[in-house]
Amino acid sequence: MSNTSCESAAAPGYYQHHIFFCLNERSNGEACCAQHNAQAAFDRCKAQVRAAGLAGPGKVRVNKAGCLDRCSAGPVAVVYPEGVWYSYVDADDIDEIVESHLRNGQVVERLVTPAELGR
């Protein structure tokens, strides 16, 4: 009988939360997350996660991603395993995502990307 509880997902070598930031840049003039300082937000999140002691196995992993196909809501990031999509504006939004969601497990409702916004 295998153990499929949430505890096994946070075992060393795995992550409790995995956040992906779209850093896609389009050269054809179409809207993209790179036009909205997505790299700076990624860098901020990575630094905040480290500073808070949240980085590493069983904790949080911050990753770059190509196009996540939610361009009209950009810039966007998505947190797994919950599958919560965020649209953010500035460093304060990133700090709130780190503190509320990644540290305390509470979704930042005001930043949740509306479900109907896609490409």
Short mmCIF file of N, CA and C in Angstrom, two decimals:
data_model
loop_
_atom_site.label_atom_id
_atom_site.label_comp_id
_atom_site.label_asym_id
_atom_site.label_seq_id
_atom_site.Cartn_x
_atom_site.Cartn_y
_atom_site.Cartn_z
N MET A 1 0.85 -1.18 0.00
CA MET A 1 0.00 0.00 0.00
C MET A 1 0.89 1.24 0.00
N SER A 2 0.68 2.14 -0.94
CA SER A 2 1.53 3.33 -1.03
C SER A 2 0.94 4.48 -0.24
N ASN A 3 1.82 5.35 0.23
CA ASN A 3 1.42 6.53 0.98
C ASN A 3 1.28 7.70 0.01
N THR A 4 0.06 8.18 -0.20
CA THR A 4 -0.16 9.28 -1.14
C THR A 4 -0.62 10.54 -0.42
N SER A 5 -0.34 10.64 0.87
CA SER A 5 -0.76 11.81 1.63
C SER A 5 0.06 13.03 1.24
N CYS A 6 -0.38 14.19 1.71
CA CYS A 6 0.34 15.43 1.45
C CYS A 6 1.72 15.40 2.08
N GLU A 7 1.89 14.66 3.16
CA GLU A 7 3.19 14.59 3.82
C GLU A 7 4.26 14.06 2.88
N SER A 8 3.94 13.07 2.06
CA SER A 8 4.95 12.51 1.18
C SER A 8 5.36 13.50 0.10
N ALA A 9 4.48 14.42 -0.29
CA ALA A 9 4.81 15.42 -1.31
C ALA A 9 5.83 16.41 -0.80
N ALA A 10 5.92 16.61 0.51
CA ALA A 10 6.85 17.57 1.08
C ALA A 10 8.13 16.90 1.58
N ALA A 11 8.31 15.64 1.25
CA ALA A 11 9.51 14.93 1.67
C ALA A 11 10.74 15.58 1.03
N PRO A 12 11.92 15.45 1.66
CA PRO A 12 13.14 16.02 1.08
C PRO A 12 13.31 15.62 -0.38
N GLY A 13 13.72 16.57 -1.19
CA GLY A 13 13.89 16.34 -2.62
C GLY A 13 12.70 16.80 -3.43
N TYR A 14 11.62 17.16 -2.76
CA TYR A 14 10.42 17.66 -3.43
C TYR A 14 10.08 19.02 -2.85
N TYR A 15 9.12 19.70 -3.45
CA TYR A 15 8.76 21.05 -3.02
C TYR A 15 7.33 21.13 -2.54
N GLN A 16 7.14 21.90 -1.49
CA GLN A 16 5.79 22.13 -0.99
C GLN A 16 5.04 23.04 -1.96
N HIS A 17 5.73 24.06 -2.47
CA HIS A 17 5.17 24.98 -3.46
C HIS A 17 6.20 25.17 -4.56
N HIS A 18 5.70 25.29 -5.78
CA HIS A 18 6.54 25.53 -6.95
C HIS A 18 5.89 26.69 -7.68
N ILE A 19 6.60 27.83 -7.80
CA ILE A 19 6.03 29.00 -8.48
C ILE A 19 6.79 29.24 -9.78
N PHE A 20 6.03 29.37 -10.85
CA PHE A 20 6.58 29.61 -12.18
C PHE A 20 6.19 31.02 -12.63
N PHE A 21 7.18 31.78 -13.09
CA PHE A 21 6.96 33.12 -13.63
C PHE A 21 7.11 33.09 -15.14
N CYS A 22 6.09 33.56 -15.85
CA CYS A 22 6.21 33.71 -17.30
C CYS A 22 7.19 34.85 -17.56
N LEU A 23 8.24 34.56 -18.32
CA LEU A 23 9.22 35.58 -18.70
C LEU A 23 9.26 35.73 -20.21
N ASN A 24 8.22 35.24 -20.87
CA ASN A 24 8.21 35.25 -22.33
C ASN A 24 8.27 36.65 -22.90
N GLU A 25 9.05 36.78 -23.98
CA GLU A 25 9.15 38.05 -24.70
C GLU A 25 8.81 37.81 -26.15
N ARG A 26 7.85 38.57 -26.66
CA ARG A 26 7.44 38.45 -28.06
C ARG A 26 8.09 39.55 -28.88
N SER A 27 8.65 39.19 -30.00
CA SER A 27 9.31 40.17 -30.86
C SER A 27 8.36 40.80 -31.87
N ASN A 28 7.14 40.29 -31.96
CA ASN A 28 6.19 40.77 -32.97
C ASN A 28 5.29 41.89 -32.46
N GLY A 29 5.54 42.38 -31.25
CA GLY A 29 4.73 43.48 -30.72
C GLY A 29 3.51 43.05 -29.92
N GLU A 30 3.20 41.75 -29.91
CA GLU A 30 2.07 41.27 -29.12
C GLU A 30 2.39 41.42 -27.63
N ALA A 31 1.33 41.53 -26.83
CA ALA A 31 1.49 41.65 -25.38
C ALA A 31 2.24 40.43 -24.84
N CYS A 32 3.12 40.69 -23.88
CA CYS A 32 3.86 39.60 -23.25
C CYS A 32 4.29 40.03 -21.85
N CYS A 33 4.55 39.06 -21.02
CA CYS A 33 4.90 39.33 -19.63
C CYS A 33 6.23 40.08 -19.50
N ALA A 34 7.16 39.83 -20.41
CA ALA A 34 8.45 40.51 -20.35
C ALA A 34 8.30 42.03 -20.44
N GLN A 35 7.26 42.50 -21.10
CA GLN A 35 7.02 43.95 -21.22
C GLN A 35 6.60 44.57 -19.89
N HIS A 36 6.29 43.74 -18.90
CA HIS A 36 5.77 44.21 -17.62
C HIS A 36 6.70 43.88 -16.46
N ASN A 37 8.00 43.91 -16.73
CA ASN A 37 9.01 43.68 -15.68
C ASN A 37 8.92 42.33 -15.00
N ALA A 38 8.58 41.31 -15.76
CA ALA A 38 8.47 39.96 -15.20
C ALA A 38 9.81 39.46 -14.66
N GLN A 39 10.91 39.80 -15.31
CA GLN A 39 12.22 39.35 -14.82
C GLN A 39 12.51 39.93 -13.44
N ALA A 40 12.19 41.19 -13.24
CA ALA A 40 12.41 41.82 -11.93
C ALA A 40 11.54 41.16 -10.86
N ALA A 41 10.31 40.79 -11.21
CA ALA A 41 9.42 40.12 -10.26
C ALA A 41 9.97 38.74 -9.91
N PHE A 42 10.44 38.02 -10.91
CA PHE A 42 11.06 36.71 -10.68
C PHE A 42 12.25 36.85 -9.73
N ASP A 43 13.14 37.81 -10.04
CA ASP A 43 14.32 38.03 -9.21
C ASP A 43 13.92 38.38 -7.78
N ARG A 44 12.91 39.23 -7.63
CA ARG A 44 12.42 39.63 -6.31
C ARG A 44 11.90 38.42 -5.54
N CYS A 45 11.08 37.61 -6.19
CA CYS A 45 10.50 36.44 -5.54
C CYS A 45 11.60 35.48 -5.09
N LYS A 46 12.54 35.21 -5.97
CA LYS A 46 13.63 34.30 -5.64
C LYS A 46 14.41 34.81 -4.42
N ALA A 47 14.72 36.11 -4.41
CA ALA A 47 15.45 36.71 -3.28
C ALA A 47 14.63 36.66 -1.99
N GLN A 48 13.34 36.95 -2.08
CA GLN A 48 12.47 36.95 -0.90
C GLN A 48 12.30 35.54 -0.33
N VAL A 49 12.17 34.57 -1.21
CA VAL A 49 12.04 33.18 -0.77
C VAL A 49 13.32 32.74 -0.03
N ARG A 50 14.47 33.09 -0.60
CA ARG A 50 15.74 32.76 0.05
C ARG A 50 15.85 33.46 1.40
N ALA A 51 15.59 34.77 1.42
CA ALA A 51 15.72 35.57 2.65
C ALA A 51 14.81 35.06 3.76
N ALA A 52 13.65 34.54 3.37
CA ALA A 52 12.69 34.04 4.36
C ALA A 52 13.00 32.60 4.80
N GLY A 53 14.04 32.01 4.23
CA GLY A 53 14.40 30.64 4.58
C GLY A 53 13.44 29.61 4.02
N LEU A 54 12.75 29.97 2.93
CA LEU A 54 11.74 29.09 2.35
C LEU A 54 12.25 28.24 1.19
N ALA A 55 13.48 28.49 0.74
CA ALA A 55 14.01 27.79 -0.44
C ALA A 55 14.55 26.42 -0.06
N GLY A 56 14.37 25.46 -0.95
CA GLY A 56 15.00 24.17 -0.78
C GLY A 56 14.02 23.02 -0.70
N PRO A 57 14.56 21.82 -0.61
CA PRO A 57 13.74 20.61 -0.57
C PRO A 57 12.69 20.67 0.53
N GLY A 58 11.48 20.28 0.16
CA GLY A 58 10.37 20.29 1.11
C GLY A 58 9.79 21.66 1.32
N LYS A 59 10.31 22.66 0.61
CA LYS A 59 9.85 24.03 0.80
C LYS A 59 9.38 24.62 -0.52
N VAL A 60 10.08 25.65 -1.02
CA VAL A 60 9.63 26.39 -2.20
C VAL A 60 10.70 26.40 -3.29
N ARG A 61 10.27 26.28 -4.52
CA ARG A 61 11.14 26.41 -5.70
C ARG A 61 10.56 27.51 -6.57
N VAL A 62 11.40 28.46 -7.00
CA VAL A 62 11.00 29.56 -7.87
C VAL A 62 11.64 29.30 -9.24
N ASN A 63 10.81 29.23 -10.30
CA ASN A 63 11.30 28.91 -11.63
C ASN A 63 10.84 29.90 -12.69
N LYS A 64 11.68 30.02 -13.73
CA LYS A 64 11.33 30.77 -14.92
C LYS A 64 10.50 29.87 -15.82
N ALA A 65 9.63 30.48 -16.60
CA ALA A 65 8.85 29.72 -17.57
C ALA A 65 8.76 30.52 -18.86
N GLY A 66 8.55 29.82 -19.95
CA GLY A 66 8.23 30.47 -21.21
C GLY A 66 6.77 30.86 -21.16
N CYS A 67 6.18 31.06 -22.30
CA CYS A 67 4.79 31.51 -22.38
C CYS A 67 3.87 30.54 -21.65
N LEU A 68 3.06 31.10 -20.75
CA LEU A 68 2.07 30.30 -20.02
C LEU A 68 0.67 30.49 -20.61
N ASP A 69 0.59 31.23 -21.71
CA ASP A 69 -0.65 31.42 -22.49
C ASP A 69 -1.74 32.15 -21.72
N ARG A 70 -1.34 33.06 -20.85
CA ARG A 70 -2.31 33.91 -20.13
C ARG A 70 -1.94 35.38 -20.38
N CYS A 71 -1.48 35.67 -21.59
CA CYS A 71 -0.90 36.96 -21.96
C CYS A 71 -1.78 38.16 -21.61
N SER A 72 -3.07 38.06 -21.80
CA SER A 72 -3.95 39.20 -21.54
C SER A 72 -4.05 39.53 -20.06
N ALA A 73 -3.57 38.65 -19.20
CA ALA A 73 -3.60 38.88 -17.76
C ALA A 73 -2.22 39.24 -17.21
N GLY A 74 -1.24 39.32 -18.10
CA GLY A 74 0.16 39.47 -17.70
C GLY A 74 0.49 40.76 -17.01
N PRO A 75 1.54 40.67 -16.22
CA PRO A 75 2.40 39.51 -16.02
C PRO A 75 1.77 38.50 -15.07
N VAL A 76 2.08 37.23 -15.30
CA VAL A 76 1.48 36.17 -14.50
C VAL A 76 2.53 35.23 -13.90
N ALA A 77 2.11 34.60 -12.81
CA ALA A 77 2.87 33.52 -12.18
C ALA A 77 1.83 32.50 -11.72
N VAL A 78 2.25 31.24 -11.62
CA VAL A 78 1.34 30.20 -11.16
C VAL A 78 2.03 29.37 -10.07
N VAL A 79 1.28 29.08 -9.02
CA VAL A 79 1.81 28.32 -7.88
C VAL A 79 1.19 26.92 -7.91
N TYR A 80 2.07 25.91 -7.89
CA TYR A 80 1.64 24.53 -7.80
C TYR A 80 2.10 23.95 -6.46
N PRO A 81 1.40 22.98 -5.89
CA PRO A 81 0.44 22.11 -6.55
C PRO A 81 -0.98 22.66 -6.62
N GLU A 82 -1.24 23.83 -6.03
CA GLU A 82 -2.60 24.35 -5.99
C GLU A 82 -3.13 24.79 -7.34
N GLY A 83 -2.23 25.19 -8.24
CA GLY A 83 -2.67 25.69 -9.55
C GLY A 83 -3.29 27.07 -9.44
N VAL A 84 -2.79 27.90 -8.53
CA VAL A 84 -3.30 29.26 -8.35
C VAL A 84 -2.52 30.20 -9.24
N TRP A 85 -3.26 30.91 -10.11
CA TRP A 85 -2.67 31.88 -11.03
C TRP A 85 -2.75 33.28 -10.44
N TYR A 86 -1.63 34.00 -10.52
CA TYR A 86 -1.58 35.37 -10.04
C TYR A 86 -1.20 36.33 -11.15
N SER A 87 -1.86 37.49 -11.14
CA SER A 87 -1.46 38.64 -11.95
C SER A 87 -0.95 39.67 -10.94
N TYR A 88 0.23 40.16 -11.16
CA TYR A 88 0.85 41.07 -10.18
C TYR A 88 1.27 42.36 -10.88
N VAL A 89 1.54 43.38 -10.07
CA VAL A 89 1.89 44.68 -10.62
C VAL A 89 3.28 45.13 -10.17
N ASP A 90 3.60 44.92 -8.89
CA ASP A 90 4.84 45.49 -8.37
C ASP A 90 5.47 44.59 -7.31
N ALA A 91 6.56 45.09 -6.72
CA ALA A 91 7.30 44.33 -5.71
C ALA A 91 6.44 44.02 -4.49
N ASP A 92 5.55 44.94 -4.13
CA ASP A 92 4.68 44.69 -2.98
C ASP A 92 3.78 43.48 -3.22
N ASP A 93 3.30 43.32 -4.45
CA ASP A 93 2.48 42.15 -4.79
C ASP A 93 3.30 40.86 -4.63
N ILE A 94 4.53 40.88 -5.10
CA ILE A 94 5.39 39.70 -5.00
C ILE A 94 5.64 39.38 -3.53
N ASP A 95 5.94 40.40 -2.74
CA ASP A 95 6.17 40.19 -1.30
C ASP A 95 4.95 39.57 -0.63
N GLU A 96 3.75 40.02 -1.04
CA GLU A 96 2.53 39.48 -0.45
C GLU A 96 2.30 38.02 -0.85
N ILE A 97 2.62 37.68 -2.08
CA ILE A 97 2.50 36.29 -2.53
C ILE A 97 3.46 35.40 -1.73
N VAL A 98 4.69 35.87 -1.55
CA VAL A 98 5.67 35.09 -0.79
C VAL A 98 5.19 34.89 0.65
N GLU A 99 4.81 35.98 1.30
CA GLU A 99 4.44 35.91 2.71
C GLU A 99 3.13 35.14 2.92
N SER A 100 2.12 35.50 2.16
CA SER A 100 0.80 34.92 2.38
C SER A 100 0.70 33.49 1.84
N HIS A 101 1.03 33.29 0.57
CA HIS A 101 0.82 31.98 -0.05
C HIS A 101 1.98 31.02 0.19
N LEU A 102 3.19 31.46 -0.15
CA LEU A 102 4.32 30.53 -0.08
C LEU A 102 4.75 30.22 1.36
N ARG A 103 4.61 31.18 2.25
CA ARG A 103 4.97 30.94 3.66
C ARG A 103 3.80 30.39 4.46
N ASN A 104 2.61 31.01 4.31
CA ASN A 104 1.48 30.68 5.18
C ASN A 104 0.37 29.88 4.53
N GLY A 105 0.48 29.59 3.23
CA GLY A 105 -0.52 28.76 2.57
C GLY A 105 -1.85 29.44 2.31
N GLN A 106 -1.89 30.78 2.38
CA GLN A 106 -3.13 31.53 2.16
C GLN A 106 -3.08 32.22 0.79
N VAL A 107 -4.04 31.90 -0.07
CA VAL A 107 -4.12 32.51 -1.40
C VAL A 107 -4.36 34.01 -1.26
N VAL A 108 -3.68 34.80 -2.08
CA VAL A 108 -3.87 36.26 -2.11
C VAL A 108 -4.99 36.53 -3.11
N GLU A 109 -6.21 36.53 -2.62
CA GLU A 109 -7.40 36.61 -3.48
C GLU A 109 -7.39 37.82 -4.42
N ARG A 110 -6.93 38.97 -3.94
CA ARG A 110 -6.97 40.18 -4.77
C ARG A 110 -6.05 40.10 -5.98
N LEU A 111 -5.10 39.16 -5.98
CA LEU A 111 -4.17 39.02 -7.09
C LEU A 111 -4.46 37.82 -8.00
N VAL A 112 -5.48 37.04 -7.66
CA VAL A 112 -5.81 35.86 -8.45
C VAL A 112 -6.27 36.30 -9.84
N THR A 113 -5.68 35.68 -10.85
CA THR A 113 -6.01 35.97 -12.24
C THR A 113 -7.41 35.48 -12.55
N PRO A 114 -8.26 36.35 -13.10
CA PRO A 114 -9.62 35.90 -13.46
C PRO A 114 -9.56 34.72 -14.44
N ALA A 115 -10.38 33.72 -14.19
CA ALA A 115 -10.35 32.47 -14.96
C ALA A 115 -10.55 32.69 -16.46
N GLU A 116 -11.30 33.72 -16.84
CA GLU A 116 -11.60 33.91 -18.27
C GLU A 116 -10.47 34.57 -19.05
N LEU A 117 -9.46 35.08 -18.36
CA LEU A 117 -8.36 35.75 -19.07
C LEU A 117 -7.34 34.72 -19.56
N GLY A 118 -7.19 34.69 -20.86
CA GLY A 118 -6.24 33.77 -21.49
C GLY A 118 -5.27 34.52 -22.33
N ARG A 119 -5.13 34.09 -23.53
CA ARG A 119 -4.18 34.71 -24.44
C ARG A 119 -4.82 35.94 -25.03
#
